[in-house]
Short mmCIF file of C-alpha atoms and ligand atoms in Angstrom, two decimals:
data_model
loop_
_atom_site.label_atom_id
_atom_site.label_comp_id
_atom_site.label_asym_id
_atom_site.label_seq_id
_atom_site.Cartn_x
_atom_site.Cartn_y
_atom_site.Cartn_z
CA UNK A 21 85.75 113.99 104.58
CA UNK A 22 83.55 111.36 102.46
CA UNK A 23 85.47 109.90 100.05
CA UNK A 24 85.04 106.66 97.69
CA UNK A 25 87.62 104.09 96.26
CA UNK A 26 87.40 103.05 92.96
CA UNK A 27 89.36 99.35 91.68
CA UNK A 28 89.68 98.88 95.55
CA UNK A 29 90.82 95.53 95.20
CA UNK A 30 90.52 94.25 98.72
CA UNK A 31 90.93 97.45 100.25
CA UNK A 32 94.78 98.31 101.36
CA UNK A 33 93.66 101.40 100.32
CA UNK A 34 90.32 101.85 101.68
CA UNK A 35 91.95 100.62 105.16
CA UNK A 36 94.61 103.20 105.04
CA UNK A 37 92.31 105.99 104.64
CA UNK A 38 90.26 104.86 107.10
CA UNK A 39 93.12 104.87 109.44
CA UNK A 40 93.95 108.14 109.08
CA UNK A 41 90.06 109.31 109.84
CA UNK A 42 88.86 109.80 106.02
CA UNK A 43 85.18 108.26 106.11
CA UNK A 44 85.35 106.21 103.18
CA UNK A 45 81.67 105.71 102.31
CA UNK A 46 81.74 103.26 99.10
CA UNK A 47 84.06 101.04 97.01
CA UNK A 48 83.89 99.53 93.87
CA UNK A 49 85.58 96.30 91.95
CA UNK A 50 84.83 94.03 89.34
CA UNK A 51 86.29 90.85 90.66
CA UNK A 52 84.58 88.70 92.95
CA UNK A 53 87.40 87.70 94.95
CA UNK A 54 87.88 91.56 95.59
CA UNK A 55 84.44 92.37 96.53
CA UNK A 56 83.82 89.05 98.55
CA UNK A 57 87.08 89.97 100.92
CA UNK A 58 86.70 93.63 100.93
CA UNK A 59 82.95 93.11 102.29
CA UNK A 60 84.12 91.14 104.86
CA UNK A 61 86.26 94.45 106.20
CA UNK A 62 84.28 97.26 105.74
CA UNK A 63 80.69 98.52 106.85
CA UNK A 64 80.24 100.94 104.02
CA UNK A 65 78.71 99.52 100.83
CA UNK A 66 81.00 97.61 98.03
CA UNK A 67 79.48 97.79 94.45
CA UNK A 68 80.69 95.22 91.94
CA UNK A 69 80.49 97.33 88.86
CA UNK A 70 82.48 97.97 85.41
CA UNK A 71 84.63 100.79 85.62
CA UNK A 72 84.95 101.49 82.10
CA UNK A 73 81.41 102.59 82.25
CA UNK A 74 82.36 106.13 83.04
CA UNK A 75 78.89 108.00 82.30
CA UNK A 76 76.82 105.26 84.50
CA UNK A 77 79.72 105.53 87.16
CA UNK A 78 79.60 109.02 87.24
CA UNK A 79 75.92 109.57 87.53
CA UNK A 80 75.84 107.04 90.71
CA UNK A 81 78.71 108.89 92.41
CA UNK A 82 76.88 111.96 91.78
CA UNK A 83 73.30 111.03 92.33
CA UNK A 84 74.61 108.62 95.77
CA UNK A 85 77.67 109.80 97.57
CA UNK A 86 78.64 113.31 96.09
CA UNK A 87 81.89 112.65 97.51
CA UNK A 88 84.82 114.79 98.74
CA UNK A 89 87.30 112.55 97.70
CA UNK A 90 87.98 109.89 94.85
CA UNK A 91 90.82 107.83 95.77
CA UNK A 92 91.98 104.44 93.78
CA UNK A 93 94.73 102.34 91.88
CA UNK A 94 93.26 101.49 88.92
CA UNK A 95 94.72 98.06 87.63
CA UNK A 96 98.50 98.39 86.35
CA UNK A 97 99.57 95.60 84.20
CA UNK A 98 100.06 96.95 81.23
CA UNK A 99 102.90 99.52 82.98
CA UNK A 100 104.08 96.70 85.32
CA UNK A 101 107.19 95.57 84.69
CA UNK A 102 105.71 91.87 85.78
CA UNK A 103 103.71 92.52 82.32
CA UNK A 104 104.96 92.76 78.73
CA UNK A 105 105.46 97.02 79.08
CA UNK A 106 102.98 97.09 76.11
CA UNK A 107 100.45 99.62 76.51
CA UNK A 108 96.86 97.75 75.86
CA UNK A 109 93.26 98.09 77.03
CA UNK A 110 93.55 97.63 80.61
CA UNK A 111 95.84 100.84 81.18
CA UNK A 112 92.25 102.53 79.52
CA UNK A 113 91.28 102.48 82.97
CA UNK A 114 93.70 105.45 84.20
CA UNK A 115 92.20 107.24 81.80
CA UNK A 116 88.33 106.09 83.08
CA UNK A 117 89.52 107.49 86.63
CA UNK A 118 90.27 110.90 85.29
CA UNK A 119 87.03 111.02 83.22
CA UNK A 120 84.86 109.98 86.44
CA UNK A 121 86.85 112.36 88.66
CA UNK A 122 86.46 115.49 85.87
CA UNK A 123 82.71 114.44 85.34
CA UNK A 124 82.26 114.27 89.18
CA UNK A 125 84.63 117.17 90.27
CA UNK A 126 85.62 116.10 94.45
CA UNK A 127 88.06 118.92 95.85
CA UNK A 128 90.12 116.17 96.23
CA UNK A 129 91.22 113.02 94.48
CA UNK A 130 94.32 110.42 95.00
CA UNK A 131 95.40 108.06 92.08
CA UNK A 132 97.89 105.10 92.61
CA UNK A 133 99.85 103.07 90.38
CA UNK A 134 103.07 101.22 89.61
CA UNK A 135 106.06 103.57 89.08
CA UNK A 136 106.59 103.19 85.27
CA UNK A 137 102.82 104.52 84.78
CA UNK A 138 103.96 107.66 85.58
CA UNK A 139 105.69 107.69 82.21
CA UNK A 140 103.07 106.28 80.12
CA UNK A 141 100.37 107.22 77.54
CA UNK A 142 97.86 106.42 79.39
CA UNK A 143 98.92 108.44 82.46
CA UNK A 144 99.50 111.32 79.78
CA UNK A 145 96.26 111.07 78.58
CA UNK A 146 94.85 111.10 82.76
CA UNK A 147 96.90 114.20 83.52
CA UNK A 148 95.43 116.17 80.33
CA UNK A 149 91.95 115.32 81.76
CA UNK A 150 92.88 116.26 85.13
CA UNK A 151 94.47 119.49 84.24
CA UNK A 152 91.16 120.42 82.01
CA UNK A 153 89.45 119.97 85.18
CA UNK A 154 90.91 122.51 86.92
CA UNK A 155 92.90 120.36 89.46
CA UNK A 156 96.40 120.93 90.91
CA UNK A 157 98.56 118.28 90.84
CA UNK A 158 101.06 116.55 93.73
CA UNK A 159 102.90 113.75 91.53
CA UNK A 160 105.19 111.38 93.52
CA UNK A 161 106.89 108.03 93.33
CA UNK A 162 106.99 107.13 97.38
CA UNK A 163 108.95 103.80 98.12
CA UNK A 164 106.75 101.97 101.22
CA UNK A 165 109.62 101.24 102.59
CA UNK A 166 110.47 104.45 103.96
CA UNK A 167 106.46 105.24 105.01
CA UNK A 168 106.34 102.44 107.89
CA UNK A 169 106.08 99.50 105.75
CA UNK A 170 108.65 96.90 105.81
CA UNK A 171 108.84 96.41 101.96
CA UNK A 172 110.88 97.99 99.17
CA UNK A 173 108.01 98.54 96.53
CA UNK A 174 107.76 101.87 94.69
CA UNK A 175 104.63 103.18 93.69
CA UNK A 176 103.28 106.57 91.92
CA UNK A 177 100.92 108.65 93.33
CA UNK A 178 98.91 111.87 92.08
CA UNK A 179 96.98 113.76 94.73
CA UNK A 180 95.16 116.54 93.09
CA UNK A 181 93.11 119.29 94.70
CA UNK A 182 90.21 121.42 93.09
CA UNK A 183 91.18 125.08 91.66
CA UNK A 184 95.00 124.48 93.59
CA UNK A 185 97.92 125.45 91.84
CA UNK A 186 100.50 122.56 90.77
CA UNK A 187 102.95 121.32 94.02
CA UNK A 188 99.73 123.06 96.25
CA UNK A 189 101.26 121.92 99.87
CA UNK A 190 104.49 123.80 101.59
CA UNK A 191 106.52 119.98 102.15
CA UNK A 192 107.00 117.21 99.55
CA UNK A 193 105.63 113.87 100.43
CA UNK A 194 109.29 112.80 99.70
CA UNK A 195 110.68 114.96 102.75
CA UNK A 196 108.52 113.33 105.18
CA UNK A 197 109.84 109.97 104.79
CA UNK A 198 111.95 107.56 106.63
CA UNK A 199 115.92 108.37 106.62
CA UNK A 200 116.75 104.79 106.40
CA UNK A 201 114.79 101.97 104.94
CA UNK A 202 112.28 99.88 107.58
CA UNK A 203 113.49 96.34 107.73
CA UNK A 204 111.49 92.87 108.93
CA UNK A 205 113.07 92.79 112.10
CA UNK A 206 112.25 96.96 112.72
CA UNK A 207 108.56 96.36 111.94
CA UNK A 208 108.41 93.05 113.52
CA UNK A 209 110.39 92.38 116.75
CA UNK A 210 111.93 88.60 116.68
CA UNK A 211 108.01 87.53 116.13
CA UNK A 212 108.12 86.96 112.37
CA UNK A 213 109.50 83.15 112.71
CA UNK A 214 112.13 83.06 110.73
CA UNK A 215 115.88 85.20 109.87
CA UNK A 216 115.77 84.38 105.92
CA UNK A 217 113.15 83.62 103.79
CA UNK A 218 112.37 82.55 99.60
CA UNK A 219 111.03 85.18 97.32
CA UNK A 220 110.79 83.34 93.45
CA UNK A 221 112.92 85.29 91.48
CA UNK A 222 111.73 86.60 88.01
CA UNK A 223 114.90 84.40 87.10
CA UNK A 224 117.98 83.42 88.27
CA UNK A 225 120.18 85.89 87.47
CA UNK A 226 118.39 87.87 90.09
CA UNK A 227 118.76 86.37 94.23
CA UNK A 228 116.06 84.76 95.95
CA UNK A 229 117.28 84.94 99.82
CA UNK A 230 116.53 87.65 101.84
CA UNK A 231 117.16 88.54 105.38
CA UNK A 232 114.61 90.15 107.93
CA UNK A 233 117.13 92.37 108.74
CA UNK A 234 116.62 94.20 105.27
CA UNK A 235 113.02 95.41 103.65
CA UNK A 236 111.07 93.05 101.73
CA UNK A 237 111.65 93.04 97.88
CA UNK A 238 108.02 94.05 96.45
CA UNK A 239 104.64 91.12 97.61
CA UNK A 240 103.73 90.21 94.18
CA UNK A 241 100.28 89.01 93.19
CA UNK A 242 102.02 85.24 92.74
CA UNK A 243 103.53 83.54 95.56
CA UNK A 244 105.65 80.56 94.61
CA UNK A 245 106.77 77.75 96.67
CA UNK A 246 110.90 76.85 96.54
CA UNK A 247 111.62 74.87 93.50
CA UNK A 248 113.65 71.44 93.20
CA UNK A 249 116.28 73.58 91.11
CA UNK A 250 117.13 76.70 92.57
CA UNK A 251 120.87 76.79 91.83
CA UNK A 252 121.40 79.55 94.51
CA UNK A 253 122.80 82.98 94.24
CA UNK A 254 126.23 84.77 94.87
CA UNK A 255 124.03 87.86 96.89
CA UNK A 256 121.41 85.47 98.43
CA UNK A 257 121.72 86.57 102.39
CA UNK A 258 121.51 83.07 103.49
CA UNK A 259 122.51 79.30 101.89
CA UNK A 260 119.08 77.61 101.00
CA UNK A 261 118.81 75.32 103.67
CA UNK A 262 116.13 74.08 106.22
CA UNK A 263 115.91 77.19 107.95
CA UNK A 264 115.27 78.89 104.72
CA UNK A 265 111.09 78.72 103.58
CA UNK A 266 108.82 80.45 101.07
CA UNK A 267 106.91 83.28 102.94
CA UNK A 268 102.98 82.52 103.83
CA UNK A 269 100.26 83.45 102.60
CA UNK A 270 100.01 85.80 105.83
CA UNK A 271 103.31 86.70 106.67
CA UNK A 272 102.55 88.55 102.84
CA UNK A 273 99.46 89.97 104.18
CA UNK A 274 101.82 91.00 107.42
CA UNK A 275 104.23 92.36 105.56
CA UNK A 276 101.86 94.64 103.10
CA UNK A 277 100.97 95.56 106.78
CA UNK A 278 97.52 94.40 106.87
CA UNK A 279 96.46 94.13 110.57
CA UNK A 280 96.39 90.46 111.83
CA UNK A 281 92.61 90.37 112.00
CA UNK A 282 92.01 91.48 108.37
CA UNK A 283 89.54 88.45 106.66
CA UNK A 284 90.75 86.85 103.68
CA UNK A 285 88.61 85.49 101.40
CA UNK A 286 88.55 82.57 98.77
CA UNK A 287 91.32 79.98 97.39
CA UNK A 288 95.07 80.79 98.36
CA UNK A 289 96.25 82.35 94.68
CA UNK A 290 92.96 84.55 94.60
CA UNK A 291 94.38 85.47 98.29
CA UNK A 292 97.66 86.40 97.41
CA UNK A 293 96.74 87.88 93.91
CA UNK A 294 94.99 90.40 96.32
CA UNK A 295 97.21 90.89 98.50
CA UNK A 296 99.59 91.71 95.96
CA UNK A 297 97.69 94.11 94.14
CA UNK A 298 97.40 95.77 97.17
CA UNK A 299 98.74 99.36 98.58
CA UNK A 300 99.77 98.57 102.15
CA UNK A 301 97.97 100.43 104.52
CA UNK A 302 100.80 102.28 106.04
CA UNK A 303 101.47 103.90 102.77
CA UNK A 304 97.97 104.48 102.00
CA UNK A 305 97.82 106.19 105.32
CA UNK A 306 100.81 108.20 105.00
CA UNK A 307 98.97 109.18 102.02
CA UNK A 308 95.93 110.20 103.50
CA UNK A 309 97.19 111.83 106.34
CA UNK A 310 99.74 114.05 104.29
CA UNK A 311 96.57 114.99 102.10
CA UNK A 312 94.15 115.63 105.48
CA UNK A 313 96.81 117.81 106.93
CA UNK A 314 96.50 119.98 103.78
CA UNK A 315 93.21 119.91 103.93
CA UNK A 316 93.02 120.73 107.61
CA UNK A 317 95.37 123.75 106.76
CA UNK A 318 93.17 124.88 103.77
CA UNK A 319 90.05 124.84 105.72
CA UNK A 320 91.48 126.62 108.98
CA UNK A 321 92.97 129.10 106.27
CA UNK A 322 89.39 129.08 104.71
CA UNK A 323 87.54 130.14 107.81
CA UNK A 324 90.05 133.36 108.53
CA UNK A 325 89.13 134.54 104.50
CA UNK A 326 85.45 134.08 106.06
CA UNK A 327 86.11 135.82 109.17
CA UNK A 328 87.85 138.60 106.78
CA UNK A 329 85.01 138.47 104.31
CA UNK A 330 82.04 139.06 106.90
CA UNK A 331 83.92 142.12 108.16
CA UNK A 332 85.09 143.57 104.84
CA UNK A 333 82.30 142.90 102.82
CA UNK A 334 79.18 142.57 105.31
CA UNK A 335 80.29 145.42 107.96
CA UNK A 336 80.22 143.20 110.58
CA UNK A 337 81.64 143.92 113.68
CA UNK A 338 84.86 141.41 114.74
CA UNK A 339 82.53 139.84 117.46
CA UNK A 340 79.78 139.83 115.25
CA UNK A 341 82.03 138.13 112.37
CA UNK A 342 83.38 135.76 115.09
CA UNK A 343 80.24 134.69 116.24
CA UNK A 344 79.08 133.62 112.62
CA UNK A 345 82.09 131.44 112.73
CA UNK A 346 81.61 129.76 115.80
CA UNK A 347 78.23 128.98 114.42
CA UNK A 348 79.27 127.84 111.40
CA UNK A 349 81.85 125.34 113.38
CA UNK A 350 79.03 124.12 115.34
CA UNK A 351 77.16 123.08 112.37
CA UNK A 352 79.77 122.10 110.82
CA UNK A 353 79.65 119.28 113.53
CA UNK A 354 76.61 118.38 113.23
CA UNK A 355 76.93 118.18 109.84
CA UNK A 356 80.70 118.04 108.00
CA UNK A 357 80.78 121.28 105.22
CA UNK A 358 81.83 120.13 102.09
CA UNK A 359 84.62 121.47 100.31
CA UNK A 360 82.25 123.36 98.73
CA UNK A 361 78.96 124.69 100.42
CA UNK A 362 75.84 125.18 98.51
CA UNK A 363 72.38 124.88 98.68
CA UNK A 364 72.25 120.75 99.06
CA UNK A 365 74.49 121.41 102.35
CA UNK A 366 72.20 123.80 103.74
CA UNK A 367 68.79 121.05 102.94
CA UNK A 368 70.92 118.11 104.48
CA UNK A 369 71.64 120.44 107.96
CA UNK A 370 68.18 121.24 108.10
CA UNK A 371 66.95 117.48 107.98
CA UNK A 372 69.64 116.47 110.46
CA UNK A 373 68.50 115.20 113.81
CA UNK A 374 71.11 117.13 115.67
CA UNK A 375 69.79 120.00 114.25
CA UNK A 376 66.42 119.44 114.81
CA UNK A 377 66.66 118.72 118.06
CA UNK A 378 68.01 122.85 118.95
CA UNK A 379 65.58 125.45 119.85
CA UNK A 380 64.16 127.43 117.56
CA UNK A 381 66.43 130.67 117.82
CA UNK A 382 69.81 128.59 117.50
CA UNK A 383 68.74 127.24 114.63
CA UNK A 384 67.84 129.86 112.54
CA UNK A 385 71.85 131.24 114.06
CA UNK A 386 73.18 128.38 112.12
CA UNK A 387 71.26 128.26 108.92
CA UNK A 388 72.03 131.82 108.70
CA UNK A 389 75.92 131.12 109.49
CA UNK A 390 75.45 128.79 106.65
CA UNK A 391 73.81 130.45 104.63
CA UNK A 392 76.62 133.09 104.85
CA UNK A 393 79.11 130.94 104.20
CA UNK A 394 77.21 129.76 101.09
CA UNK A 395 77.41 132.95 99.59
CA UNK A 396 81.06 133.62 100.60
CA UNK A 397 81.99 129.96 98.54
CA UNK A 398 80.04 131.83 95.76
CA UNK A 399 81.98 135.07 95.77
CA UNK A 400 84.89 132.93 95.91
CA UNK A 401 84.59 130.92 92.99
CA UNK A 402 83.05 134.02 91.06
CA UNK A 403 86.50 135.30 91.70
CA UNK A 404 88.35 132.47 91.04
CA UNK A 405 86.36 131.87 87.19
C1 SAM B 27 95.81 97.36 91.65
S1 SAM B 27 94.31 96.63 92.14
C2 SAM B 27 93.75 97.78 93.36
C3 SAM B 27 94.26 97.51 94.74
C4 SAM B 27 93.64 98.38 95.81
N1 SAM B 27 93.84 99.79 95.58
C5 SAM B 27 94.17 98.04 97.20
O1 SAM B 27 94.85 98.86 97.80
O2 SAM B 27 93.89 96.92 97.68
C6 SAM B 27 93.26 96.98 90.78
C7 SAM B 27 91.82 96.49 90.93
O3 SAM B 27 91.07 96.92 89.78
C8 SAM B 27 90.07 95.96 89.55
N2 SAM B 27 89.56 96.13 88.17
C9 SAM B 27 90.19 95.80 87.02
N3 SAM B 27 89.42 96.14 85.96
C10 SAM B 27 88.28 96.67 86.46
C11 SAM B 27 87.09 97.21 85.89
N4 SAM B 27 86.94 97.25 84.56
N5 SAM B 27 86.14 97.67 86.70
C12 SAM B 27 86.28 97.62 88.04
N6 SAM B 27 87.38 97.14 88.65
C13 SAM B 27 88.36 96.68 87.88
C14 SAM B 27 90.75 94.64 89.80
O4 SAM B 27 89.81 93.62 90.11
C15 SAM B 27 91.67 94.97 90.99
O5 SAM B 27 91.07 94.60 92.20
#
């Protein structure tokens, strides 16, 4: 599955995917801080480019990855409740993601944002687009806590799948969750170095102690030291004493669940602005895999209606019709089908080395197998219009 991230910050996303086997094959940012760090973590190509310019975004995607999948959080401030709730230009950029995904159709696309975006305009305005497309929808608010990540931080997510009906997959993203919140200590042993810890508080009304034996309250893009003043708190889980210290820069990273070796780069608060931007990989690969295992499903469920097709509609015999499918799985491994076959597929087997190094009567097996299967996507999707 090729898939591309767009706003992919330094790549929580992109690195979640990635973990659970999606082939992420470009990203895109505006910020240098973003594109500088994410380049130093990925092989695939990162692009620093204006997303607002949906019609020049859309004809690269299409002219230079024709991907599968769009995934990406575009940038949330304007829902935030660290911002002033005021809907502005910035939230704009929800709606650019469901413009590039309609004008680019994937089969599949994943968009992330705060929780209170799911209520907005903007996100109004994205769903309308989306819809028009012809996608189904998955719409969830998933707390990270509960999807391996030692952190309480909420955050909405819309998977949507090409010509699917609304709520597409048999199980809820919400029922595969955690029963009980992951704490510090669960994800970390006694290794993190320390049993409380500082988080700033928005103000004082609100406590600023927390244990390791509880989740994390939400990484924020802003990491501030302990100030001379802090008056303390009735529900802090500790008295602010020596023992007590601000969280680093990577125990942040750590507890976003970047691995260890991920390279940060630039200043400290263009560090920690990423990192709080980011989705932590284990949520972004709870993601990924909940949306592969549909897809897996879909596709082993597409190759049956294939099966069913070449006996019902070509006459062909159940070993014949198995045969074609075999063929078709073996070119699918040399080259992955797309989620939906045509012509271009059939070119880009043909120039493949793997396919060019067969004899001569195997391949003509497996252009025909795809060349069946082209036509069966066809009757499909003449059926489906
Ligand atoms: C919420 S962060 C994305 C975090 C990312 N998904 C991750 O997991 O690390 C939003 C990103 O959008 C980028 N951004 C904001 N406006 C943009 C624009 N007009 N074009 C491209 N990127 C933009 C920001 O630089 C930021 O990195």
């Amino acid at each position: 599955m090729r898939a591309v991230d767009l706003f992919a910050g330094c790549g929580g996303m992109s690195r979640g995917f990635e973990e659970a086997g999606v082939d992420i094959v470009a990203a895109f940012d505006n910020w240098d801080p973003a594109v500088a760090t994410y380049r130093r973590n990925f092989d695939h190509p990162v692009y620093k480019v204006d997303l607002a310019d949906v019609p020049g975004i859309t004809q690269l995607l299409s002219d230079e990855f024709s991907p599968d999948m769009i995934i990406g959080g575009p940038p949330c401030q304007d829902f935030s409740s660290a911002g002033n709730r005021v809907e502005m230009g910035r939230a704009d950029l929800t709606v650019a993601f469901a413009q590039i995904v309609s004008n680019v159709r994937p089969k599949y696309f994943v968009m992330e944002n705060v929780a209170r975006a799911r209520n907005s305009g903007a996100y109004a305005d994205a769903r309308a687009i989306f819809k028009e497309a012809g996608y189904g929808l998955i719409e969830t608010v998933l707390d990270a806590s509960l999807y391996g990540t030692p952190q309480k931080r909420k955050r909405f997510f819309c998977m949507g799948v090409l010509g699917a009906p609304d709520n597409f997959a048999e199980t809820r993203p919400e029922d595969l969750g955690a029963d009980r919140p992951m704490s510090i200590r669960d994800f970390f042993g006694d290794s993190f170095g320390l049993e409380h810890y500082y988080r700033h508080p928005r103000n004082y009304s609100r406590r600023a102690v927390f244990s390791v034996d509880e989740p994390a309250p939400t990484m924020r893009g802003v990491n501030r030291p302990i100030p001379k003043g802090y008056p303390g708190h009735a529900a802090d889980s500790h008295v602010l004493d020596e023992h007590v210290q601000a969280l680093t820069t990577a125990q942040r990273a750590r507890i976003q669940t970047f691995p260890s070796t991920f390279a940060w780069d630039g200043p400290k608060t263009h560090v920690e602005q990423l990192i709080g931007n980011a989705v932590p990989v284990n949520l972004a690969k709870f993601v990924a895999e909940y949306i592969t295992s549909y897809v897996d499903a879909s596709n082993a469920k597409q190759m049956e209606d294939f099966n069913e097709w070449l006996t019902q509609h070509l006459g062909l015999d159940h070993r014949s019709a198995s045969d074609v499918v075999s063929r078709l799985r073996r070119a699918n491994g040399l080259v992955p089908l797309p989620a939906e076959a045509n012509e271009r597929y059939l070119n880009a087997l043909s120039a493949s080395a793997g396919f060019q190094a067969l004899g001569v009567s195997i391949r003509s097996q497996l252009r025909r197998a795809a060349i069946l299967f082209i036509q069966f996507c066809e009757a499909d999707q003449q059926e489906a219009a």
